[in-house]
CSV table of C-alpha atoms (C1' of nucleotides) in Angstrom, one decimal:
chain,number,residue,atom,x,y,z
A,1,MET,CA,0.0,0.0,0.0
A,2,LEU,CA,2.9,2.3,0.8
A,3,ASP,CA,4.4,1.8,-2.7
A,4,LEU,CA,1.1,2.8,-4.2
A,5,ALA,CA,1.0,5.9,-2.1
A,6,ILE,CA,4.6,6.9,-3.0
A,7,LEU,CA,4.1,6.2,-6.7
A,8,GLY,CA,0.9,8.2,-6.6
A,9,LEU,CA,2.5,11.2,-5.1
A,10,LEU,CA,5.5,11.0,-7.5
A,11,SER,CA,3.1,10.9,-10.4
A,12,GLU,CA,2.3,14.5,-9.6
A,13,HIS,CA,5.6,15.9,-8.5
A,14,GLU,CA,9.2,15.1,-8.1
A,15,LEU,CA,9.7,14.8,-4.4
A,16,HIS,CA,12.2,13.7,-1.8
A,17,GLY,CA,11.5,11.3,1.0
A,18,TYR,CA,10.9,13.8,3.8
A,19,GLU,CA,8.4,15.7,1.7
A,20,ILE,CA,6.6,12.5,0.7
A,21,ARG,CA,6.1,11.8,4.4
A,22,ARG,CA,4.8,15.3,5.0
A,23,ARG,CA,2.3,15.0,2.1
A,24,LEU,CA,1.1,11.6,3.2
A,25,ARG,CA,0.3,13.1,6.6
A,26,ASP,CA,-1.0,16.6,5.7
A,27,GLU,CA,-2.6,16.1,2.3
A,28,LEU,CA,-3.6,12.5,2.0
A,29,GLY,CA,-4.4,12.1,5.6
A,30,LEU,CA,-3.8,8.4,5.3
A,31,PHE,CA,-0.7,7.0,6.9
A,32,THR,CA,-0.6,9.5,9.7
A,33,ASN,CA,3.1,9.7,10.3
A,34,ILE,CA,4.5,7.0,8.3
A,35,SER,CA,7.8,6.0,9.8
A,36,PHE,CA,11.1,6.7,8.0
A,37,GLY,CA,12.1,3.2,8.8
A,38,SER,CA,9.4,2.1,6.4
A,39,LEU,CA,9.5,5.0,3.9
A,40,TYR,CA,13.2,5.0,3.0
A,41,PRO,CA,13.6,1.3,2.4
A,42,ALA,CA,10.5,1.5,0.2
A,43,LEU,CA,12.1,4.2,-1.9
A,44,SER,CA,15.3,2.2,-2.2
A,45,ARG,CA,13.3,-0.8,-3.3
A,46,LEU,CA,11.4,1.2,-5.9
A,47,GLU,CA,14.7,2.7,-7.2
A,48,GLN,CA,16.2,-0.7,-7.3
A,49,SER,CA,13.3,-2.1,-9.4
A,50,GLY,CA,13.5,0.9,-11.7
A,51,ALA,CA,10.1,2.4,-10.8
A,52,VAL,CA,11.7,5.6,-9.8
A,53,THR,CA,15.0,7.4,-10.4
A,54,VAL,CA,17.0,9.8,-8.3
A,55,ILE,CA,17.5,13.2,-9.8
A,56,GLY,CA,20.2,15.1,-8.1
A,57,SER,CA,19.5,17.4,-5.2
A,58,ALA,CA,18.9,21.0,-4.6
A,59,GLY,CA,15.6,22.3,-6.2
A,60,SER,CA,12.6,22.5,-4.0
A,61,VAL,CA,9.2,21.4,-5.3
A,62,SER,CA,8.4,24.5,-7.2
A,63,THR,CA,11.7,24.4,-9.2
A,64,PRO,CA,11.9,21.4,-11.4
A,65,VAL,CA,15.4,20.3,-11.3
A,66,PRO,CA,17.2,20.1,-14.6
A,67,PRO,CA,17.8,16.6,-15.9
A,68,THR,CA,21.0,14.7,-15.8
A,69,GLY,CA,22.4,14.4,-12.3
A,70,SER,CA,25.3,16.7,-11.6
A,71,LEU,CA,25.9,14.4,-8.7
A,72,SER,CA,29.0,16.2,-7.4
A,73,GLY,CA,27.1,19.4,-7.1
A,74,ASP,CA,25.3,18.8,-3.9
A,75,ARG,CA,28.5,18.3,-1.9
A,76,ALA,CA,29.7,21.7,-3.1
A,77,GLY,CA,26.7,23.5,-1.8
A,78,LEU,CA,27.8,22.5,1.6
A,79,ARG,CA,30.2,25.4,1.9
A,80,VAL,CA,28.3,27.9,0.0
A,81,ARG,CA,26.2,29.9,2.3
A,82,ARG,CA,24.3,32.3,0.2
A,83,ALA,CA,22.1,34.7,2.1
A,84,SER,CA,20.2,36.4,-0.8
A,85,ALA,CA,19.2,33.4,-2.9
A,86,PRO,CA,15.8,31.8,-2.5
A,87,ARG,CA,15.7,29.0,0.0
A,88,THR,CA,17.8,26.4,-1.6
A,89,GLY,CA,17.8,22.8,-0.4
A,90,ARG,CA,19.1,21.9,2.9
A,91,ARG,CA,21.1,18.8,3.3
A,92,SER,CA,21.6,16.5,0.3
A,93,ARG,CA,18.1,15.5,-0.5
A,94,LYS,CA,17.4,12.7,-2.8
A,95,VAL,CA,14.7,13.9,-5.2
A,96,TYR,CA,12.8,11.1,-6.9
A,97,ARG,CA,11.1,11.0,-10.2
A,98,ILE,CA,8.8,8.3,-11.4
A,99,THR,CA,9.6,6.4,-14.5
A,100,ASP,CA,7.4,4.8,-17.2
A,101,ALA,CA,7.9,1.5,-15.5
A,102,GLY,CA,6.8,3.1,-12.3
A,103,ARG,CA,3.6,4.4,-13.8
A,104,THR,CA,2.9,0.9,-15.1
A,105,GLN,CA,3.5,-0.5,-11.6
A,106,PHE,CA,1.2,2.2,-10.1
A,107,GLU,CA,-1.6,1.1,-12.4
A,108,GLN,CA,-1.0,-2.5,-11.5
A,109,LEU,CA,-1.0,-1.8,-7.8
A,110,PHE,CA,-4.1,0.3,-8.2
A,111,GLU,CA,-6.0,-2.5,-9.6
A,112,ALA,CA,-4.5,-5.2,-7.4
A,113,ASP,CA,-6.2,-6.5,-4.3
A,114,GLU,CA,-4.5,-5.5,-1.1
A,115,PRO,CA,-3.1,-8.3,1.0
A,116,ALA,CA,-5.6,-9.4,3.6
A,117,GLY,CA,-5.5,-7.6,6.9
A,118,THR,CA,-5.2,-4.2,5.4
A,119,ASP,CA,-7.7,-1.6,6.4
A,120,ASP,CA,-10.0,-1.4,3.4
A,121,ALA,CA,-11.3,2.0,4.3
A,122,ARG,CA,-7.7,3.3,4.1
A,123,SER,CA,-7.0,1.3,1.0
A,124,PHE,CA,-10.1,2.8,-0.7
A,125,GLY,CA,-9.3,6.3,0.5
A,126,LEU,CA,-5.8,6.1,-0.9
A,127,ARG,CA,-7.2,5.1,-4.3
A,128,LEU,CA,-9.8,7.8,-4.2
A,129,ALA,CA,-7.2,10.4,-3.5
A,130,PHE,CA,-5.6,9.5,-6.8
A,131,ALA,CA,-8.9,9.1,-8.7
A,132,ARG,CA,-8.5,12.3,-10.7
A,133,HIS,CA,-5.7,10.6,-12.6
A,134,LEU,CA,-8.1,7.8,-13.7
A,135,ALA,CA,-10.2,7.6,-16.8
A,136,PRO,CA,-13.8,8.2,-15.9
A,137,PRO,CA,-14.9,4.5,-16.4
A,138,ALA,CA,-12.1,3.3,-14.1
A,139,ARG,CA,-13.1,5.9,-11.6
A,140,LEU,CA,-16.7,4.7,-11.7
A,141,ALA,CA,-15.5,1.1,-11.4
A,142,LEU,CA,-13.6,2.0,-8.2
A,143,LEU,CA,-16.6,3.6,-6.6
A,144,GLU,CA,-18.9,0.7,-7.6
A,145,ARG,CA,-16.5,-1.9,-6.3
A,146,ARG,CA,-16.4,-0.1,-3.0
A,147,ARG,CA,-20.1,0.1,-2.9
A,148,THR,CA,-20.5,-3.6,-3.4
A,149,ASP,CA,-18.0,-4.3,-0.6
A,150,LEU,CA,-19.9,-2.0,1.8
A,151,SER,CA,-23.2,-3.5,0.9
A,152,ARG,CA,-21.9,-6.9,1.7
A,153,ARG,CA,-20.6,-5.7,5.0
A,154,LEU,CA,-23.9,-4.0,5.8
A,155,LEU,CA,-25.7,-7.2,5.3
A,156,VAL,CA,-23.4,-9.0,7.6
A,157,ASP,CA,-23.7,-6.4,10.3
A,158,ARG,CA,-27.5,-6.3,10.0
A,159,THR,CA,-27.6,-10.1,10.4
A,160,ARG,CA,-25.2,-10.0,13.3
A,161,SER,CA,-27.2,-7.4,15.1
A,162,CYS,CA,-30.1,-9.8,15.3
A,163,ASP,CA,-28.1,-12.2,17.4
A,164,SER,CA,-30.0,-12.1,20.7
A,165,ARG,CA,-27.0,-13.1,22.7
A,166,LEU,CA,-25.2,-9.8,22.2
A,167,ASP,CA,-24.9,-7.6,25.3
A,168,GLN,CA,-26.0,-4.0,25.1
A,169,TYR,CA,-22.6,-2.6,24.4
A,170,THR,CA,-21.7,-4.9,21.6
A,171,ARG,CA,-25.1,-4.5,20.1
A,172,SER,CA,-24.8,-0.8,20.2
A,173,LEU,CA,-21.5,-1.1,18.5
A,174,VAL,CA,-22.8,-3.3,15.8
A,175,GLU,CA,-25.8,-1.1,15.2
A,176,HIS,CA,-23.8,2.0,15.0
A,177,SER,CA,-21.3,0.4,12.7
A,178,ALA,CA,-24.2,-0.6,10.4
A,179,GLU,CA,-25.5,3.0,10.4
A,180,ALA,CA,-22.0,4.3,9.6
A,181,THR,CA,-21.8,1.9,6.7
A,182,GLU,CA,-25.2,3.0,5.4
A,183,HIS,CA,-23.9,6.6,5.6
A,184,ASP,CA,-20.9,5.6,3.6
A,185,ILE,CA,-23.0,3.9,1.0
A,186,ALA,CA,-25.2,7.0,0.7
A,187,TRP,CA,-22.1,9.1,0.2
A,188,LEU,CA,-20.8,6.7,-2.5
A,189,ASP,CA,-24.1,6.9,-4.2
A,190,ARG,CA,-23.8,10.6,-4.5
A,191,LEU,CA,-20.3,10.3,-5.9
A,192,ILE,CA,-21.4,7.7,-8.4
A,193,ASP,CA,-24.3,9.8,-9.5
A,194,THR,CA,-21.9,12.8,-10.0
A,195,GLU,CA,-19.6,10.6,-12.0
A,196,ARG,CA,-22.4,9.3,-14.2
A,197,GLN,CA,-23.6,12.8,-14.9
A,198,LYS,CA,-20.1,13.9,-15.9
A,199,GLN,CA,-19.8,11.0,-18.3
A,200,ARG,CA,-23.1,11.9,-19.9
A,201,SER,CA,-22.3,15.5,-20.5
A,202,PRO,CA,-19.1,16.0,-22.6
A,203,ALA,CA,-18.4,19.4,-21.1
A,204,SER,CA,-16.0,19.3,-18.3
A,205,PRO,CA,-17.9,20.7,-15.2
A,206,ASP,CA,-14.9,21.3,-13.1
A,207,GLY,CA,-11.5,22.9,-13.5
A,208,GLU,CA,-10.0,19.5,-14.1
A,209,PRO,CA,-9.9,18.7,-17.8
A,210,GLU,CA,-11.2,15.4,-19.0
A,211,ARG,CA,-8.7,12.8,-20.1
A,212,GLU,CA,-9.7,9.7,-21.9
A,213,ASP,CA,-6.4,8.3,-23.0
A,214,ALA,CA,-5.3,6.0,-20.2
A,215,LEU,CA,-5.3,5.4,-16.5
A,216,THR,CA,-2.3,7.4,-15.9
A,217,ALA,CA,-2.4,10.6,-17.9
A,218,MET,CA,0.2,12.7,-16.2
A,219,LYS,CA,0.1,16.4,-16.0
A,220,GLY,CA,3.4,18.0,-16.8
A,221,ILE,CA,5.4,19.4,-14.0
A,222,ASP,CA,3.8,21.7,-11.5
A,223,PRO,CA,1.8,24.7,-12.6
B,1,MET,CA,-4.6,-6.9,20.5
B,2,LEU,CA,-5.3,-10.5,19.8
B,3,ASP,CA,-4.2,-11.4,23.3
B,4,LEU,CA,-6.7,-9.0,24.7
B,5,ALA,CA,-9.5,-10.5,22.6
B,6,ILE,CA,-8.6,-14.0,23.6
B,7,LEU,CA,-8.4,-13.2,27.3
B,8,GLY,CA,-11.6,-11.3,27.0
B,9,LEU,CA,-13.5,-14.3,25.5
B,10,LEU,CA,-12.0,-16.7,28.0
B,11,SER,CA,-13.1,-14.4,30.8
B,12,GLU,CA,-16.6,-15.4,29.9
B,13,HIS,CA,-16.3,-19.1,28.9
B,14,GLU,CA,-13.9,-21.9,28.7
B,15,LEU,CA,-13.2,-22.3,25.0
B,16,HIS,CA,-11.0,-24.1,22.5
B,17,GLY,CA,-9.1,-22.4,19.8
B,18,TYR,CA,-11.4,-23.1,16.9
B,19,GLU,CA,-14.3,-21.8,18.8
B,20,ILE,CA,-12.4,-18.7,19.8
B,21,ARG,CA,-11.9,-18.0,16.2
B,22,ARG,CA,-15.6,-18.5,15.4
B,23,ARG,CA,-16.6,-16.1,18.2
B,24,LEU,CA,-14.1,-13.5,17.1
B,25,ARG,CA,-15.7,-13.6,13.7
B,26,ASP,CA,-19.4,-14.0,14.4
B,27,GLU,CA,-19.9,-12.3,17.8
B,28,LEU,CA,-17.3,-9.7,18.1
B,29,GLY,CA,-17.1,-8.9,14.4
B,30,LEU,CA,-13.6,-7.7,14.9
B,31,PHE,CA,-10.8,-9.8,13.4
B,32,THR,CA,-12.9,-11.1,10.6
B,33,ASN,CA,-11.3,-14.5,10.1
B,34,ILE,CA,-8.3,-14.3,12.3
B,35,SER,CA,-5.8,-16.9,11.0
B,36,PHE,CA,-4.9,-20.0,12.9
B,37,GLY,CA,-1.3,-19.3,12.3
B,38,SER,CA,-1.8,-16.3,14.5
B,39,LEU,CA,-4.3,-17.7,17.0
B,40,TYR,CA,-2.6,-20.9,18.1
B,41,PRO,CA,0.8,-19.5,18.7
B,42,ALA,CA,-0.9,-16.8,20.7
B,43,LEU,CA,-2.7,-19.4,22.9
B,44,SER,CA,0.6,-21.2,23.3
B,45,ARG,CA,2.3,-18.0,24.5
B,46,LEU,CA,-0.5,-17.3,26.9
B,47,GLU,CA,-0.3,-20.8,28.3
B,48,GLN,CA,3.5,-20.5,28.6
B,49,SER,CA,3.2,-17.3,30.5
B,50,GLY,CA,0.6,-18.7,32.8
B,51,ALA,CA,-2.3,-16.5,31.7
B,52,VAL,CA,-4.4,-19.5,30.7
B,53,THR,CA,-4.4,-23.2,31.4
B,54,VAL,CA,-5.5,-26.2,29.4
B,55,ILE,CA,-8.3,-28.2,30.9
B,56,GLY,CA,-8.7,-31.6,29.3
B,57,SER,CA,-11.4,-31.7,26.8
B,58,ALA,CA,-15.0,-30.6,26.3
B,59,GLY,CA,-17.8,-30.7,28.9
B,60,SER,CA,-16.4,-29.2,32.0
B,61,VAL,CA,-18.2,-29.1,35.4
B,62,SER,CA,-19.5,-25.6,35.6
B,63,THR,CA,-19.7,-24.5,32.0
B,64,PRO,CA,-20.4,-27.3,29.6
B,65,VAL,CA,-18.8,-25.4,26.8
B,66,PRO,CA,-20.8,-22.8,25.2
B,67,PRO,CA,-24.4,-23.1,24.0
B,68,THR,CA,-22.9,-22.8,20.6
B,69,GLY,CA,-25.6,-22.2,18.1
B,70,SER,CA,-24.4,-25.2,16.2
B,71,LEU,CA,-25.8,-28.6,16.6
B,72,SER,CA,-24.9,-31.5,18.9
B,73,GLY,CA,-24.4,-30.7,22.6
B,74,ASP,CA,-21.1,-31.8,23.9
B,75,ARG,CA,-22.0,-34.4,26.3
B,76,ALA,CA,-20.0,-34.8,29.4
B,77,GLY,CA,-18.2,-37.9,30.3
B,78,LEU,CA,-15.6,-37.5,27.6
B,79,ARG,CA,-12.2,-38.1,29.1
B,80,VAL,CA,-9.0,-36.5,28.1
B,81,ARG,CA,-7.9,-37.5,24.7
B,82,ARG,CA,-8.4,-40.8,23.1
B,83,ALA,CA,-10.7,-41.8,25.9
B,84,SER,CA,-13.6,-44.1,25.6
B,85,ALA,CA,-16.9,-43.2,24.2
B,86,PRO,CA,-16.0,-40.9,21.3
B,87,ARG,CA,-19.7,-40.1,21.0
B,88,THR,CA,-19.7,-36.4,20.5
B,89,GLY,CA,-16.3,-35.1,21.3
B,90,ARG,CA,-14.6,-34.5,18.0
B,91,ARG,CA,-10.9,-34.5,17.8
B,92,SER,CA,-8.7,-33.7,20.8
B,93,ARG,CA,-9.7,-30.2,21.6
B,94,LYS,CA,-7.6,-28.1,23.9
B,95,VAL,CA,-10.0,-26.2,26.0
B,96,TYR,CA,-8.5,-23.2,27.7
B,97,ARG,CA,-9.4,-21.6,31.0
B,98,ILE,CA,-8.2,-18.2,32.1
B,99,THR,CA,-6.2,-17.9,35.3
B,100,ASP,CA,-6.0,-15.1,37.9
B,101,ALA,CA,-2.8,-14.0,36.3
B,102,GLY,CA,-4.6,-14.0,33.0
B,103,ARG,CA,-7.3,-11.7,34.4
B,104,THR,CA,-4.7,-9.4,35.7
B,105,GLN,CA,-3.0,-9.3,32.3
B,106,PHE,CA,-6.4,-8.7,30.7
B,107,GLU,CA,-6.9,-5.6,32.8
B,108,GLN,CA,-3.4,-4.4,32.0
B,109,LEU,CA,-3.9,-4.9,28.3
B,110,PHE,CA,-7.2,-3.2,28.5
B,111,GLU,CA,-5.7,-0.1,30.0
B,112,ALA,CA,-2.5,-0.2,27.9
B,113,ASP,CA,-2.0,1.8,24.8
B,114,GLU,CA,-2.0,-0.2,21.6
B,115,PRO,CA,1.2,-0.1,19.6
B,116,ALA,CA,1.1,2.5,16.9
B,117,GLY,CA,-0.3,1.5,13.6
B,118,THR,CA,-3.2,-0.4,15.0
B,119,ASP,CA,-6.6,0.5,13.8
B,120,ASP,CA,-8.0,2.5,16.7
B,121,ALA,CA,-11.6,1.9,15.7
B,122,ARG,CA,-11.1,-1.8,16.0
B,123,SER,CA,-9.1,-1.4,19.2
B,124,PHE,CA,-11.9,0.7,20.8
B,125,GLY,CA,-14.6,-1.7,19.5
B,126,LEU,CA,-12.8,-4.6,21.1
B,127,ARG,CA,-12.7,-2.9,24.4
B,128,LEU,CA,-16.3,-1.8,24.2
B,129,ALA,CA,-17.3,-5.4,23.5
B,130,PHE,CA,-15.9,-6.3,26.9
B,131,ALA,CA,-17.1,-3.2,28.6
B,132,ARG,CA,-19.8,-5.0,30.6
B,133,HIS,CA,-17.0,-6.6,32.7
B,134,LEU,CA,-15.8,-3.2,33.8
B,135,ALA,CA,-16.8,-1.2,36.8
B,136,PRO,CA,-19.0,1.7,35.7
B,137,PRO,CA,-16.3,4.4,36.2
B,138,ALA,CA,-13.8,2.5,34.1
B,139,ARG,CA,-16.5,2.1,31.4
B,140,LEU,CA,-17.1,5.8,31.5
B,141,ALA,CA,-13.4,6.5,31.2
B,142,LEU,CA,-13.2,4.3,28.2
B,143,LEU,CA,-15.9,6.2,26.4
B,144,GLU,CA,-14.6,9.6,27.3
B,145,ARG,CA,-11.0,8.7,26.2
B,146,ARG,CA,-12.5,7.7,22.9
B,147,ARG,CA,-14.5,10.8,22.6
B,148,THR,CA,-11.4,12.9,23.2
B,149,ASP,CA,-9.5,11.1,20.5
B,150,LEU,CA,-12.3,11.5,18.0
B,151,SER,CA,-12.6,15.2,18.8
B,152,ARG,CA,-8.9,15.7,18.1
B,153,ARG,CA,-9.2,13.8,14.9
B,154,LEU,CA,-12.3,15.9,13.9
B,155,LEU,CA,-10.3,19.1,14.4
B,156,VAL,CA,-7.5,17.8,12.2
B,157,ASP,CA,-9.9,16.8,9.5
B,158,ARG,CA,-11.8,20.1,9.6
B,159,THR,CA,-8.5,21.9,9.3
B,160,ARG,CA,-7.3,19.8,6.5
B,161,SER,CA,-10.5,20.3,4.5
B,162,CYS,CA,-9.7,24.0,4.3
B,163,ASP,CA,-6.6,23.3,2.3
B,164,SER,CA,-7.5,24.8,-1.1
B,165,ARG,CA,-5.1,22.5,-2.9
B,166,LEU,CA,-7.2,19.4,-2.4
B,167,ASP,CA,-8.8,18.1,-5.5
B,168,GLN,CA,-12.5,17.3,-5.5
B,169,TYR,CA,-12.2,13.6,-4.7
B,170,THR,CA,-9.8,14.1,-1.8
B,171,ARG,CA,-11.9,16.9,-0.5
B,172,SER,CA,-15.0,14.8,-0.6
B,173,LEU,CA,-13.2,12.1,1.2
B,174,VAL,CA,-12.0,14.4,3.9
B,175,GLU,CA,-15.4,16.0,4.4
B,176,HIS,CA,-17.1,12.7,4.5
B,177,SER,CA,-14.6,11.4,7.0
B,178,ALA,CA,-15.2,14.4,9.2
B,179,GLU,CA,-18.9,13.8,9.0
B,180,ALA,CA,-18.5,10.2,10.0
B,181,THR,CA,-16.4,11.3,12.9
B,182,GLU,CA,-19.1,13.7,14.1
B,183,HIS,CA,-21.6,10.9,13.8
B,184,ASP,CA,-19.3,8.7,16.0
B,185,ILE,CA,-19.0,11.4,18.6
B,186,ALA,CA,-22.7,11.9,18.7
B,187,TRP,CA,-23.1,8.2,19.3
B,188,LEU,CA,-20.5,8.2,22.0
B,189,ASP,CA,-22.3,11.1,23.7
B,190,ARG,CA,-25.4,9.0,23.8
B,191,LEU,CA,-23.5,6.1,25.3
B,192,ILE,CA,-21.9,8.4,27.8
B,193,ASP,CA,-25.2,9.9,28.8
B,194,THR,CA,-26.7,6.5,29.4
B,195,GLU,CA,-23.7,5.5,31.5
B,196,ARG,CA,-24.0,8.7,33.7
B,197,GLN,CA,-27.7,8.0,34.2
B,198,LYS,CA,-26.9,4.4,35.2
B,199,GLN,CA,-24.4,5.6,37.7
B,200,ARG,CA,-26.8,8.1,39.3
B,201,SER,CA,-29.6,5.5,39.8
B,202,PRO,CA,-28.4,2.5,41.8
B,203,ALA,CA,-31.0,0.2,40.2
B,204,SER,CA,-29.6,-1.9,37.4
B,205,PRO,CA,-31.8,-1.1,34.4
B,206,ASP,CA,-30.8,-4.1,32.4
B,207,GLY,CA,-30.7,-7.9,32.9
B,208,GLU,CA,-27.0,-7.7,33.4
B,209,PRO,CA,-26.1,-7.6,37.1
B,210,GLU,CA,-23.7,-5.0,38.2
B,211,ARG,CA,-20.3,-6.1,38.9
B,212,GLU,CA,-17.8,-4.2,41.0
B,213,ASP,CA,-15.1,-6.7,41.3
B,214,ALA,CA,-13.0,-5.7,38.3
B,215,LEU,CA,-10.8,-2.6,38.0
B,216,THR,CA,-11.3,0.6,40.0
B,217,ALA,CA,-14.1,-0.1,42.4
B,218,MET,CA,-14.9,3.5,43.4
B,219,LYS,CA,-18.7,3.7,43.6
B,220,GLY,CA,-20.7,6.4,41.9
B,221,ILE,CA,-22.2,9.4,43.7
B,222,ASP,CA,-25.5,9.1,45.3
B,223,PRO,CA,-28.4,11.2,44.0
C,1,DG,C1',27.8,26.5,20.9
C,2,DT,C1',23.9,24.3,21.3
C,3,DC,C1',19.2,23.3,20.0
C,4,DA,C1',15.4,22.5,16.7
C,5,DT,C1',14.5,21.1,12.3
C,6,DC,C1',15.4,19.0,8.0
C,7,DA,C1',17.2,14.9,5.9
C,8,DT,C1',18.6,9.9,5.2
C,9,DG,C1',19.4,5.7,6.6
C,10,DT,C1',20.0,0.7,9.4
C,11,DA,C1',18.6,-3.0,12.7
C,12,DA,C1',15.5,-5.3,15.5
C,13,DG,C1',11.1,-6.5,16.5
C,14,DC,C1',5.9,-7.0,16.5
C,15,DC,C1',1.9,-8.7,14.8
C,16,DG,C1',-0.4,-10.3,11.5
C,17,DT,C1',-0.7,-13.1,7.0
C,18,DT,C1',-0.5,-17.4,3.7
C,19,DA,C1',0.9,-22.0,2.8
C,20,DC,C1',1.6,-26.2,4.4
C,21,DA,C1',1.2,-30.6,7.4
C,22,DT,C1',-1.6,-33.6,10.2
C,23,DG,C1',-5.3,-35.8,12.7
C,24,DA,C1',-10.3,-37.1,14.1
C,25,DT,C1',-15.2,-37.5,13.1
C,26,DT,C1',-19.5,-37.3,10.3
C,27,DG,C1',-22.2,-38.1,6.3
C,28,DC,C1',-22.9,-40.0,1.8
D,1,DG,C1',-13.8,-45.1,0.8
D,2,DC,C1',-13.9,-40.3,0.4
D,3,DA,C1',-15.0,-35.6,1.0
D,4,DA,C1',-16.2,-32.1,4.2
D,5,DT,C1',-15.8,-30.2,8.5
D,6,DC,C1',-13.7,-29.8,12.8
D,7,DA,C1',-9.3,-29.2,15.1
D,8,DT,C1',-4.3,-28.1,16.0
D,9,DG,C1',-0.2,-26.8,14.8
D,10,DT,C1',4.6,-25.1,12.1
D,11,DA,C1',7.4,-22.2,8.7
D,12,DA,C1',8.1,-18.5,5.9
D,13,DC,C1',7.2,-14.1,5.0
D,14,DG,C1',5.2,-9.1,4.7
D,15,DG,C1',4.6,-4.6,6.2
D,16,DC,C1',4.7,-1.8,9.5
D,17,DT,C1',6.7,0.0,14.0
D,18,DT,C1',10.5,1.8,17.3
D,19,DA,C1',15.2,2.8,18.4
D,20,DC,C1',19.3,4.1,17.0
D,21,DA,C1',23.1,6.5,14.1
D,22,DT,C1',24.5,10.3,11.2
D,23,DG,C1',24.8,14.6,8.9
D,24,DA,C1',23.6,19.7,7.5
D,25,DT,C1',21.6,24.2,8.4
D,26,DG,C1',19.4,28.1,10.6
D,27,DA,C1',18.2,30.5,14.9
D,28,DC,C1',19.1,32.2,19.3
DNA sequence: GTCATCATGTAAGCCGTTACATGATTGC
DNA sequence: GCAATCATGTAACGGCTTACATGATGAC
């Protein structure tokens, strides 16, 4: 799941590890405080497998770093203390960029089932957070799959709540859980409805331009 | 967390592993299908540490092994393993009973913080499912701690939803998540209110008899 | 000159999973 | 006799955590 999140973020911007962590926490909201002991090895793995590449150091997010790594450069910046220049990078950051192979892997991870034991709410939330990169039909499929899952869960909960052996606290828990699921389903239904309307009308209703080409469809670099 | 669940179930009945799994799934609803590869080693550990003991096989004196909804009452008279009259006692079950040390450990686990990374909703749900064993003040404390946690989360989500950079899907997710949390808090408030009323009136309003033996035994205030 | 923050990493461990191996009993 | 279910276990692995080690930079 972490790989999916990393590749998703890197699909949008070139980032270094520390910043990836920040965004996972502040923007995505999933993975509240992912640990570095998990993040950095993941980045190493992705680099090893060719899903991402390291582009030198220096530039912050807003300044797309020029290609080809002048690898020796970051060590030089160590002595140079320029006061006037805009905030250049601190310590030697490793800025990552996603590759074509990485985008392919992102799509595969997106479609793949999570290993059992993962929190499906988080798993769905992560995918929804990247839904704007999807082609409309894939987006719709995501929402409908989630709806099916929740419907099944609701059925189980409703059945379970009929068990007369449940004590008052457990019963309250189950009933509240069922209500929450119903609420989730209603929300999904609104999203699905919106999606269907978007697909019917060719005009793009939002600022986001429609893209039909593929799952990925990257924007360029930062506006 | 699994240890807590096991000890909690064993606080109520003597059970064997297979049945513990079934109850975790069907009654508690947490741990949908906990794996045996996790359950049995956990039971071994608990036995090793003296938190539980193995009592021979089925039909014990006091509690003839649960009125499990399934068929075939386990008749007594079945001796330990490979004994005579294999009438209704399937394979050699290891039936576990909680010890005093086990009850102590249960209380400690109950109060202890879960290791980071655990799903707090599940963690809370598990505790609530055992709340009837608690003294009323401890029960109230559990609910109020949960309420505090959710309030904090709500604040974060509300703040996050103000971030103008969020795309429509992520924003919808965050807003829905905030609503769900509000819903949870409202539910908790109802539970808390009920608890407070119970503590004010000495009469036990439910079939469940009051128990003061466990945890902090400071009695409520008289009206 | 020291502290807070930014930044990257390694090692050990926890807590769950799947896959596999085995044994007893019931029903056809 | 054979499959399905009940029942217990082991081995390998996965994905995350904490704890630790290190280095650079800006602020006071």
